[in-house]
mmCIF file of C-alpha atoms and ligand atoms in Angstrom:
data_model
loop_
_atom_site.group_PDB
_atom_site.id
_atom_site.type_symbol
_atom_site.label_atom_id
_atom_site.label_comp_id
_atom_site.label_asym_id
_atom_site.label_seq_id
_atom_site.Cartn_x
_atom_site.Cartn_y
_atom_site.Cartn_z
ATOM 1 C CA MET A 1 -13.494 0.879 19.790
ATOM 2 C CA SER A 2 -12.176 4.446 19.928
ATOM 3 C CA CYS A 3 -8.444 4.445 19.388
ATOM 4 C CA LYS A 4 -6.496 7.243 20.952
ATOM 5 C CA ARG A 5 -2.966 6.107 20.065
ATOM 6 C CA ILE A 6 -2.534 4.804 16.553
ATOM 7 C CA GLY A 7 0.667 3.326 15.137
ATOM 8 C CA ILE A 8 1.234 3.575 11.395
ATOM 9 C CA ILE A 9 3.723 1.461 9.453
ATOM 10 C CA ASP A 10 4.962 1.691 5.872
ATOM 11 C CA SER A 11 8.168 0.951 4.011
ATOM 12 C CA GLY A 12 8.641 4.698 3.517
ATOM 13 C CA ILE A 13 6.551 7.847 3.017
ATOM 14 C CA GLY A 14 3.630 6.124 1.283
ATOM 15 C CA GLY A 15 1.707 5.653 4.500
ATOM 16 C CA LEU A 16 1.612 9.410 5.014
ATOM 17 C CA THR A 17 -1.209 9.462 2.445
ATOM 18 C CA LEU A 18 -3.372 7.543 4.918
ATOM 19 C CA LEU A 19 -2.257 9.668 7.852
ATOM 20 C CA LYS A 20 -3.336 12.739 5.860
ATOM 21 C CA GLU A 21 -6.773 11.213 5.320
ATOM 22 C CA LEU A 22 -7.164 10.502 9.035
ATOM 23 C CA LEU A 23 -6.168 14.076 9.885
ATOM 24 C CA ASP A 24 -8.340 15.572 7.118
ATOM 25 C CA HIS A 25 -11.293 13.651 8.573
ATOM 26 C CA ASN A 26 -10.455 14.981 12.043
ATOM 27 C CA TYR A 27 -9.948 11.541 13.555
ATOM 28 C CA ALA A 28 -8.587 12.682 16.888
ATOM 29 C CA ALA A 29 -5.733 10.490 18.101
ATOM 30 C CA GLU A 30 -2.030 10.516 18.801
ATOM 31 C CA TYR A 31 -0.235 9.094 15.756
ATOM 32 C CA PHE A 32 3.078 7.272 15.773
ATOM 33 C CA TYR A 33 4.513 6.801 12.267
ATOM 34 C CA ILE A 34 7.358 4.388 11.634
ATOM 35 C CA CYS A 35 8.910 3.300 8.347
ATOM 36 C CA ASP A 36 11.921 1.375 7.127
ATOM 37 C CA GLN A 37 13.536 3.878 4.783
ATOM 38 C CA ALA A 38 16.863 2.064 4.967
ATOM 39 C CA ASN A 39 15.218 -0.784 3.056
ATOM 40 C CA VAL A 40 12.556 0.920 0.920
ATOM 41 C CA PRO A 41 11.188 -0.224 -1.469
ATOM 42 C CA TYR A 42 9.688 -3.455 -0.185
ATOM 43 C CA GLY A 43 8.124 -4.272 -3.530
ATOM 44 C CA GLY A 44 11.047 -6.423 -4.554
ATOM 45 C CA LYS A 45 11.779 -7.947 -1.141
ATOM 46 C CA SER A 46 10.898 -11.424 0.183
ATOM 47 C CA GLN A 47 7.945 -12.078 2.460
ATOM 48 C CA ASP A 48 10.315 -13.280 5.205
ATOM 49 C CA PHE A 49 12.338 -10.074 5.039
ATOM 50 C CA MET A 50 9.225 -7.903 5.162
ATOM 51 C CA LEU A 51 7.816 -9.877 8.101
ATOM 52 C CA SER A 52 11.073 -9.633 10.035
ATOM 53 C CA GLN A 53 11.356 -5.870 9.480
ATOM 54 C CA THR A 54 7.693 -5.264 10.273
ATOM 55 C CA GLN A 55 7.871 -7.264 13.503
ATOM 56 C CA LYS A 56 10.672 -4.939 14.634
ATOM 57 C CA MET A 57 8.537 -1.885 13.836
ATOM 58 C CA VAL A 58 5.531 -3.390 15.628
ATOM 59 C CA LYS A 59 7.662 -3.901 18.743
ATOM 60 C CA ARG A 60 8.744 -0.253 18.619
ATOM 61 C CA LEU A 61 5.117 0.861 18.347
ATOM 62 C CA LYS A 62 4.039 -1.405 21.218
ATOM 63 C CA GLU A 63 6.576 0.462 23.372
ATOM 64 C CA LYS A 64 4.439 3.546 22.655
ATOM 65 C CA ASN A 65 1.336 1.718 23.960
ATOM 66 C CA VAL A 66 -0.616 2.186 20.746
ATOM 67 C CA ASP A 67 -4.222 0.915 20.736
ATOM 68 C CA LEU A 68 -4.122 -0.134 17.074
ATOM 69 C CA ILE A 69 -1.559 -0.563 14.320
ATOM 70 C CA LEU A 70 -2.351 0.532 10.764
ATOM 71 C CA LEU A 71 -0.305 -1.196 8.063
ATOM 72 C CA ALA A 72 -0.473 1.724 5.634
ATOM 73 C CA CYS A 73 1.093 -0.386 2.934
ATOM 74 C CA ASN A 74 -0.589 -2.721 0.451
ATOM 75 C CA THR A 75 2.607 -4.739 0.078
ATOM 76 C CA LEU A 76 2.957 -5.340 3.806
ATOM 77 C CA THR A 77 -0.734 -6.006 4.297
ATOM 78 C CA VAL A 78 -1.033 -8.749 1.701
ATOM 79 C CA ASN A 79 2.299 -10.306 2.660
ATOM 80 C CA THR A 80 2.406 -10.052 6.457
ATOM 81 C CA ILE A 81 -0.851 -9.101 8.184
ATOM 82 C CA SER A 82 -2.035 -12.673 8.778
ATOM 83 C CA LYS A 83 1.266 -13.665 10.390
ATOM 84 C CA LEU A 84 1.409 -10.449 12.429
ATOM 85 C CA ARG A 85 -2.050 -11.173 13.821
ATOM 86 C CA GLU A 86 -0.867 -14.657 14.774
ATOM 87 C CA SER A 87 2.302 -13.444 16.470
ATOM 88 C CA PHE A 88 1.006 -10.331 18.235
ATOM 89 C CA ASP A 89 -2.068 -10.030 20.439
ATOM 90 C CA HIS A 90 -2.829 -6.596 18.996
ATOM 91 C CA PRO A 91 -5.385 -5.092 16.585
ATOM 92 C CA PHE A 92 -4.013 -4.574 13.069
ATOM 93 C CA VAL A 93 -5.751 -2.772 10.211
ATOM 94 C CA GLY A 94 -4.361 -3.061 6.689
ATOM 95 C CA ILE A 95 -4.993 -1.712 3.199
ATOM 96 C CA GLU A 96 -5.482 -3.765 0.037
ATOM 97 C CA PRO A 97 -5.917 -2.804 -3.636
ATOM 98 C CA TYR A 98 -9.549 -1.772 -4.184
ATOM 99 C CA LEU A 99 -10.346 -4.382 -6.844
ATOM 100 C CA ASN A 100 -13.998 -4.331 -5.845
ATOM 101 C CA TYR A 101 -14.218 -0.925 -7.503
ATOM 102 C CA LEU A 102 -14.926 -2.962 -10.649
ATOM 103 C CA ASN A 103 -18.241 -4.044 -9.137
ATOM 104 C CA ARG A 104 -19.022 -0.757 -7.368
ATOM 105 C CA CYS A 105 -18.390 1.521 -10.364
ATOM 106 C CA GLN A 106 -21.745 2.245 -12.026
ATOM 107 C CA GLU A 107 -20.326 3.845 -15.163
ATOM 108 C CA ALA A 108 -21.346 1.931 -18.294
ATOM 109 C CA GLN A 109 -18.088 2.512 -20.178
ATOM 110 C CA LYS A 110 -15.293 1.505 -17.825
ATOM 111 C CA GLN A 111 -11.857 0.133 -18.621
ATOM 112 C CA ILE A 112 -10.064 -0.185 -15.291
ATOM 113 C CA ALA A 113 -6.320 -0.499 -14.683
ATOM 114 C CA LEU A 114 -4.595 -1.155 -11.357
ATOM 115 C CA ILE A 115 -0.974 -0.386 -10.453
ATOM 116 C CA LEU A 116 0.778 -2.043 -7.521
ATOM 117 C CA THR A 117 4.132 -3.438 -6.452
ATOM 118 C CA GLU A 118 5.452 -6.785 -7.658
ATOM 119 C CA ALA A 119 5.347 -8.202 -4.125
ATOM 120 C CA THR A 120 1.664 -7.298 -3.845
ATOM 121 C CA TYR A 121 0.936 -8.764 -7.270
ATOM 122 C CA LYS A 122 2.667 -12.079 -6.488
ATOM 123 C CA SER A 123 0.979 -12.537 -3.111
ATOM 124 C CA GLU A 124 -1.605 -15.228 -2.428
ATOM 125 C CA ARG A 125 -3.825 -12.636 -0.775
ATOM 126 C CA PHE A 126 -3.980 -10.541 -3.954
ATOM 127 C CA SER A 127 -4.801 -13.645 -5.964
ATOM 128 C CA ASP A 128 -7.653 -14.294 -3.511
ATOM 129 C CA LEU A 129 -8.872 -10.716 -4.038
ATOM 130 C CA GLN A 130 -8.942 -11.313 -7.795
ATOM 131 C CA THR A 131 -10.874 -14.539 -7.366
ATOM 132 C CA LYS A 132 -13.358 -12.816 -5.064
ATOM 133 C CA PHE A 133 -13.901 -9.541 -6.933
ATOM 134 C CA ASP A 134 -12.623 -10.024 -10.494
ATOM 135 C CA HIS A 135 -12.696 -13.704 -11.427
ATOM 136 C CA LYS A 136 -13.014 -12.743 -15.103
ATOM 137 C CA ASN A 137 -9.809 -10.670 -14.888
ATOM 138 C CA GLN A 138 -11.497 -7.577 -16.291
ATOM 139 C CA VAL A 139 -9.171 -5.230 -14.396
ATOM 140 C CA ALA A 140 -5.794 -4.785 -16.126
ATOM 141 C CA ILE A 141 -3.053 -5.319 -13.536
ATOM 142 C CA PHE A 142 0.328 -3.559 -13.833
ATOM 143 C CA PRO A 143 3.010 -4.489 -11.275
ATOM 144 C CA LEU A 144 5.527 -1.612 -11.281
ATOM 145 C CA LYS A 145 9.163 -2.129 -10.336
ATOM 146 C CA LYS A 146 10.301 1.445 -9.748
ATOM 147 C CA MET A 147 7.272 3.624 -9.007
ATOM 148 C CA ALA A 148 7.461 3.396 -5.201
ATOM 149 C CA MET A 149 11.161 4.209 -5.200
ATOM 150 C CA LEU A 150 10.684 7.126 -7.582
ATOM 151 C CA ILE A 151 7.916 8.571 -5.380
ATOM 152 C CA GLU A 152 10.038 7.974 -2.270
ATOM 153 C CA ALA A 153 13.006 9.809 -3.838
ATOM 154 C CA TRP A 154 10.809 12.740 -4.944
ATOM 155 C CA GLY A 155 8.807 12.868 -1.723
ATOM 156 C CA THR A 156 11.929 12.977 0.437
ATOM 157 C CA ALA A 157 13.541 15.601 -1.830
ATOM 158 C CA LYS A 158 16.377 13.262 -2.762
ATOM 159 C CA LYS A 159 15.358 13.925 -6.370
ATOM 160 C CA SER A 160 13.382 16.754 -7.965
ATOM 161 C CA PHE A 161 10.214 16.010 -9.928
ATOM 162 C CA ASN A 162 12.072 16.843 -13.147
ATOM 163 C CA GLU A 163 14.616 14.143 -12.301
ATOM 164 C CA VAL A 164 11.985 11.437 -11.733
ATOM 165 C CA GLU A 165 9.301 12.528 -14.227
ATOM 166 C CA SER A 166 10.705 10.727 -17.270
ATOM 167 C CA GLU A 167 11.155 7.508 -15.272
ATOM 168 C CA ILE A 168 7.588 7.763 -13.947
ATOM 169 C CA GLN A 169 6.373 8.291 -17.517
ATOM 170 C CA LEU A 170 8.325 5.203 -18.567
ATOM 171 C CA GLU A 171 6.845 3.142 -15.713
ATOM 172 C CA LEU A 172 3.342 4.181 -16.771
ATOM 173 C CA SER A 173 3.937 3.838 -20.525
ATOM 174 C CA PRO A 174 2.251 0.370 -20.728
ATOM 175 C CA LEU A 175 -0.997 2.080 -19.690
ATOM 176 C CA LYS A 176 -0.806 4.870 -22.277
ATOM 177 C CA ASN A 177 -3.320 5.094 -25.106
ATOM 178 C CA LYS A 178 -5.059 1.873 -24.100
ATOM 179 C CA GLY A 179 -8.409 3.505 -23.381
ATOM 180 C CA TYR A 180 -8.366 3.043 -19.623
ATOM 181 C CA THR A 181 -11.053 5.154 -17.965
ATOM 182 C CA HIS A 182 -10.156 4.481 -14.298
ATOM 183 C CA LEU A 183 -6.913 3.795 -12.445
ATOM 184 C CA ILE A 184 -6.838 2.032 -9.080
ATOM 185 C CA LEU A 185 -3.777 2.976 -7.012
ATOM 186 C CA GLY A 186 -2.808 -0.288 -5.341
ATOM 187 C CA CYS A 187 0.157 1.275 -3.534
ATOM 188 C CA THR A 188 0.123 4.037 -0.934
ATOM 189 C CA HIS A 189 3.160 5.657 -2.550
HETATM 190 N N1 DGL B 201 3.715 1.908 -0.105
HETATM 191 C C1 DGL B 201 3.752 0.509 -0.186
HETATM 192 C C2 DGL B 201 2.497 -0.131 -0.772
HETATM 193 O O1 DGL B 201 1.416 0.397 -0.570
HETATM 194 C C3 DGL B 201 5.014 -0.196 -0.560
HETATM 195 C C4 DGL B 201 5.892 0.367 -1.600
HETATM 196 C C5 DGL B 201 7.263 -0.344 -1.565
HETATM 197 O O2 DGL B 201 8.021 -0.195 -0.569
HETATM 198 O O3 DGL B 201 7.545 -1.071 -2.550
HETATM 199 O O4 DGL B 201 2.630 -1.199 -1.387
#
């Protein structure tokens, strides 16, 4: 299926990382990006709230006659994609934390950490991913409360990097000096 009009949804600017990848790989299409910056971050929001907001964004994208909708947001994917597929007759593609890296990484010495939002961490879908790819809980999971918002503030020039750096350092401090060799980014921000 070659998609010529692709809708992209995130809570804020995080999804732009996936749009950049699509453009860098010369995937020719018309892109329609929509996000809910009035309510970012989603990481602390309820599933019902996220579903309601995302349904509104899907309706806006359908007005643009997109062929496919990319949920460029781990939090939205694990919390809403199943319900979106039930309520809309439309192809959706999502993104989920790459836990299977544990099994794909060939390096002998590997201590893997994964950062993600709280709403991703608490979701049933993420728990299923852990059961499927990491039933021994070898990957250290770190739900972060503020990271997405800090990146959103920096990325939209509301705050300079100097203003957010110390808070980002604080968010990541539980990972410091623990010997982690790999970090999985389970959030598009
Ligand atoms: N960028 C999103 C993700 O991949 C959500 C961040 C947020 O709004 O909390 O989870």
